[in-house]
Tab-separated table of C-alpha atoms in Angstrom:
chain	number	residue	atom	x	y	z
A	296	MET	CA	-34.773	-13.830	-6.723
A	297	GLY	CA	-34.428	-10.928	-9.292
A	298	PHE	CA	-31.416	-11.071	-11.675
A	299	ILE	CA	-30.454	-7.996	-13.837
A	300	LEU	CA	-27.049	-7.873	-15.578
A	301	ILE	CA	-25.514	-4.593	-16.493
A	302	LEU	CA	-21.953	-3.950	-18.120
A	303	HIS	CA	-20.167	-0.828	-17.675
A	304	GLY	CA	-17.000	0.334	-19.647
A	305	SER	CA	-14.570	1.225	-16.744
A	306	TRP	CA	-11.436	0.412	-14.960
A	307	MET	CA	-9.924	-0.468	-11.644
A	308	GLY	CA	-12.550	1.063	-9.120
A	309	TRP	CA	-15.420	1.262	-11.728
A	310	LYS	CA	-17.945	-1.477	-12.368
A	311	ALA	CA	-17.320	-3.804	-14.859
A	312	MET	CA	-20.549	-5.960	-14.106
A	313	GLU	CA	-23.541	-5.334	-11.977
A	314	PHE	CA	-26.655	-7.521	-11.193
A	315	ARG	CA	-29.650	-7.655	-8.593
A	316	ALA	CA	-30.005	-10.944	-6.391
A	317	GLY	CA	-33.057	-10.594	-4.382
A	318	GLY	CA	-33.047	-7.050	-2.621
A	319	THR	CA	-29.125	-6.823	-3.117
A	320	ARG	CA	-27.206	-5.036	-5.924
A	321	VAL	CA	-23.919	-6.875	-6.380
A	322	SER	CA	-21.160	-5.147	-8.517
A	323	PHE	CA	-17.779	-6.268	-9.671
A	324	SER	CA	-14.971	-3.784	-10.672
A	325	PHE	CA	-12.378	-4.363	-13.549
A	326	GLY	CA	-9.754	-4.174	-10.848
A	327	PHE	CA	-11.213	-7.221	-9.136
A	328	PHE	CA	-10.869	-9.183	-12.296
A	329	ALA	CA	-7.475	-7.936	-12.800
A	330	VAL	CA	-6.207	-9.052	-9.465
A	331	LEU	CA	-8.024	-12.321	-9.892
A	332	ALA	CA	-6.170	-12.779	-13.165
A	333	VAL	CA	-2.761	-11.954	-11.793
A	334	TYR	CA	-3.261	-14.314	-9.068
A	335	MET	CA	-4.129	-17.139	-11.249
A	336	LEU	CA	-1.093	-16.492	-13.269
A	337	VAL	CA	1.295	-16.472	-10.319
A	338	ASP	CA	-0.400	-19.602	-8.823
A	339	ARG	CA	1.906	-22.516	-9.059
A	340	GLU	CA	0.325	-24.923	-6.827
A	341	GLY	CA	-3.045	-25.116	-8.575
A	342	ILE	CA	-4.891	-23.833	-5.644
A	343	GLY	CA	-6.752	-21.087	-7.490
A	344	LEU	CA	-10.201	-22.866	-7.991
A	345	PRO	CA	-10.397	-24.576	-4.471
A	346	ALA	CA	-9.330	-21.033	-2.976
A	347	LEU	CA	-12.038	-19.275	-5.116
A	348	ALA	CA	-14.768	-22.003	-3.679
A	349	ALA	CA	-13.621	-21.279	-0.099
A	350	VAL	CA	-13.732	-17.562	-0.463
A	351	VAL	CA	-17.245	-17.777	-1.873
A	352	LEU	CA	-18.252	-19.936	0.960
A	353	HIS	CA	-16.602	-17.531	3.570
A	354	GLU	CA	-18.358	-14.360	2.239
A	355	SER	CA	-21.649	-16.738	2.177
A	356	GLY	CA	-21.049	-17.298	6.025
A	357	HIS	CA	-20.914	-13.465	6.659
A	358	ILE	CA	-24.121	-12.801	4.672
A	359	VAL	CA	-25.949	-15.659	6.436
A	360	LEU	CA	-24.830	-14.214	9.845
A	361	MET	CA	-25.961	-10.861	8.765
A	362	ARG	CA	-29.300	-11.846	7.629
A	363	LEU	CA	-29.819	-13.945	10.935
A	364	SER	CA	-28.727	-10.861	12.852
A	365	GLY	CA	-31.124	-8.523	11.307
A	366	TYR	CA	-28.762	-6.511	8.863
A	367	GLN	CA	-30.338	-5.663	5.512
A	368	ILE	CA	-27.801	-5.788	2.659
A	369	PRO	CA	-28.597	-3.307	-0.199
A	370	GLU	CA	-25.203	-3.717	-1.806
A	371	MET	CA	-22.160	-5.985	-2.277
A	372	ARG	CA	-19.001	-4.603	-4.083
A	373	PHE	CA	-16.270	-6.615	-5.392
A	374	SER	CA	-13.032	-4.632	-5.765
A	375	PRO	CA	-9.360	-5.116	-5.936
A	376	PHE	CA	-9.289	-4.265	-2.220
A	377	GLY	CA	-11.723	-7.231	-1.253
A	378	VAL	CA	-15.449	-7.529	-0.932
A	379	GLN	CA	-17.348	-4.423	0.597
A	380	ILE	CA	-20.806	-5.195	2.005
A	381	GLU	CA	-23.021	-2.300	2.499
A	382	ARG	CA	-25.424	-2.976	5.559
A	383	TRP	CA	-28.146	-1.183	7.257
A	384	GLY	CA	-28.764	-1.762	10.960
A	385	LEU	CA	-26.944	-1.495	14.385
A	386	LEU	CA	-25.973	-4.442	16.359
A	387	PRO	CA	-24.257	-4.884	19.992
A	388	ASP	CA	-20.496	-5.546	19.723
A	389	GLY	CA	-21.148	-9.134	20.456
A	390	ARG	CA	-23.468	-9.836	17.526
A	391	GLU	CA	-21.270	-7.817	15.347
A	392	ALA	CA	-18.392	-9.964	16.255
A	393	ALA	CA	-20.469	-13.147	15.550
A	394	VAL	CA	-21.050	-11.639	11.973
A	395	TYR	CA	-17.374	-11.125	11.503
A	396	LEU	CA	-16.663	-14.779	12.721
A	397	GLY	CA	-19.387	-15.956	10.168
A	398	GLY	CA	-16.905	-16.673	7.330
A	399	VAL	CA	-14.490	-18.623	9.458
A	400	LEU	CA	-17.397	-20.655	10.716
A	401	ALA	CA	-18.397	-21.490	7.266
A	402	ASN	CA	-14.963	-22.523	6.197
A	403	LEU	CA	-14.556	-24.636	9.455
A	404	LEU	CA	-17.793	-26.246	8.870
A	405	THR	CA	-17.458	-27.077	5.076
A	406	GLY	CA	-13.645	-27.850	5.288
A	407	GLY	CA	-14.511	-30.297	8.318
A	408	ILE	CA	-17.213	-32.035	6.389
A	409	VAL	CA	-14.894	-32.420	3.391
A	410	TRP	CA	-12.250	-33.720	5.750
A	411	LEU	CA	-14.400	-36.293	7.303
A	412	PHE	CA	-15.473	-37.755	3.869
A	413	CYS	CA	-12.383	-37.067	1.676
A	414	GLY	CA	-9.434	-36.723	4.035
A	415	TRP	CA	-6.794	-33.960	3.507
A	416	ASN	CA	-7.009	-32.344	-0.037
A	417	LEU	CA	-6.563	-28.934	-1.709
A	418	PHE	CA	-10.023	-27.725	-0.560
A	419	THR	CA	-9.435	-28.651	3.243
A	420	ILE	CA	-5.950	-27.155	3.170
A	421	VAL	CA	-7.067	-23.868	1.521
A	422	SER	CA	-10.045	-23.679	3.790
A	423	LEU	CA	-7.797	-24.052	6.836
A	424	GLY	CA	-5.420	-21.552	5.205
A	425	LEU	CA	-8.202	-18.904	4.679
A	426	ILE	CA	-9.289	-19.284	8.356
A	427	LEU	CA	-5.958	-18.593	9.701
A	428	PHE	CA	-5.385	-15.899	7.148
A	429	ASN	CA	-8.689	-14.162	7.821
A	430	LEU	CA	-8.026	-14.094	11.677
A	431	LEU	CA	-4.745	-12.205	11.244
A	432	PRO	CA	-5.422	-8.950	12.969
A	433	VAL	CA	-4.936	-6.793	9.913
A	434	GLY	CA	-7.018	-3.950	8.378
A	435	ARG	CA	-10.229	-5.361	6.885
A	436	LEU	CA	-9.501	-8.993	7.605
A	437	ASP	CA	-12.055	-10.678	9.987
A	438	GLY	CA	-9.364	-10.527	12.746
A	439	GLY	CA	-8.651	-6.834	11.992
A	440	GLN	CA	-12.361	-5.882	12.505
A	441	LEU	CA	-12.400	-8.114	15.652
A	442	LEU	CA	-9.201	-6.093	16.948
A	443	ARG	CA	-11.042	-2.903	15.997
A	444	LEU	CA	-13.982	-3.942	18.048
A	445	ALA	CA	-11.742	-4.884	20.861
A	446	LEU	CA	-9.812	-1.545	20.814
A	447	GLY	CA	-12.991	0.448	20.609
A	448	ARG	CA	-14.076	-0.873	24.022
A	449	GLY	CA	-11.369	1.017	25.867
A	450	CYS	CA	-9.873	3.717	23.351
A	451	SER	CA	-11.318	6.613	21.452
A	452	PRO	CA	-12.060	5.728	17.931
A	453	GLU	CA	-9.009	7.762	16.565
A	454	HIS	CA	-6.601	5.998	19.029
A	455	ALA	CA	-8.117	2.684	18.038
A	456	ASP	CA	-7.666	3.208	14.531
A	457	ARG	CA	-3.863	4.203	14.929
A	458	LEU	CA	-3.308	1.192	17.359
A	459	GLN	CA	-5.004	-1.148	14.746
A	460	LYS	CA	-2.715	0.158	11.927
A	461	TRP	CA	0.412	-0.277	13.931
A	462	ILE	CA	-0.490	-3.773	15.259
A	463	GLY	CA	-1.365	-4.577	11.462
A	464	PHE	CA	2.185	-3.613	10.156
A	465	LEU	CA	3.822	-5.294	12.899
A	466	VAL	CA	2.008	-8.502	11.815
A	467	LEU	CA	2.919	-7.773	8.306
A	468	THR	CA	6.614	-7.219	8.875
A	469	PRO	CA	7.433	-10.961	9.138
A	470	LEU	CA	5.039	-11.870	6.299
A	471	PHE	CA	7.060	-9.495	3.952
A	472	ALA	CA	10.296	-10.893	5.181
A	473	TYR	CA	9.270	-14.383	4.373
A	474	GLY	CA	7.576	-13.197	1.166
A	475	PHE	CA	10.742	-11.901	-0.155
A	476	TYR	CA	12.609	-15.184	0.745
A	477	LEU	CA	10.008	-17.060	-1.234
A	478	ALA	CA	9.944	-14.716	-4.095
A	479	ALA	CA	13.678	-15.352	-4.419
A	480	GLN	CA	12.759	-19.070	-4.838
A	481	GLY	CA	10.227	-17.998	-7.771
A	482	ASN	CA	7.058	-17.964	-5.440
A	483	TYR	CA	5.535	-14.447	-5.479
A	484	THR	CA	2.148	-15.271	-3.916
A	485	LEU	CA	3.029	-14.361	-0.132
A	486	LEU	CA	4.793	-11.243	-1.335
A	487	LEU	CA	1.774	-10.125	-3.420
A	488	THR	CA	-0.523	-11.084	-0.683
A	489	ALA	CA	1.310	-9.048	2.098
A	490	GLY	CA	1.516	-5.980	-0.374
A	491	TYR	CA	-2.095	-6.147	-0.977
A	492	LEU	CA	-2.978	-6.407	2.953
A	493	ALA	CA	-0.463	-3.406	3.214
A	494	VAL	CA	-2.375	-1.264	0.777
A	495	THR	CA	-5.777	-2.100	2.454
A	496	LEU	CA	-4.380	-1.073	5.714
A	497	LEU	CA	-3.029	2.327	4.351
A	498	ARG	CA	-6.434	2.768	2.716
A	499	GLY	CA	-8.221	2.371	6.075
């Protein structure tokens, strides 16, 4: 596995760090680290590190399923708006859906194993929360991508895109409402998360 580290002077969407792992170029933007830092600052429950471990396992699940399905992965980009994986190859809808479910399956497997040996703890709770979160039919989340695949079978791409956005905002409405309620109690995590999802939904 090759490993080359490069530092760039840049900001939100530009690269702060880049390296090669095997045949994949992995880059991190300053914005990614800024969002991570803000999340850690507002995290009052101490779930930051377990959440980060669960996210790494989630993305690893996607990558494993991509490799098994025949995708080539020339680049991965970590930005303020999520992890973007550039891939080469075309798959039928069923196998592409399996790739989107790979992260959820990874969290289900690892969280289940930890639960069997250690019972309920922060990692198992975070893993369950991450599964439910990623299955929301919103934007770039796995549930949103699965919704896009389902809508694409019966609609034109433009119509499917509009429907996906409308459904996403309908799902976000109660999250925003509860997020404002929690913010009044001093917990801003859900409100920031809903805002983040709304931005990614608008970006398409």
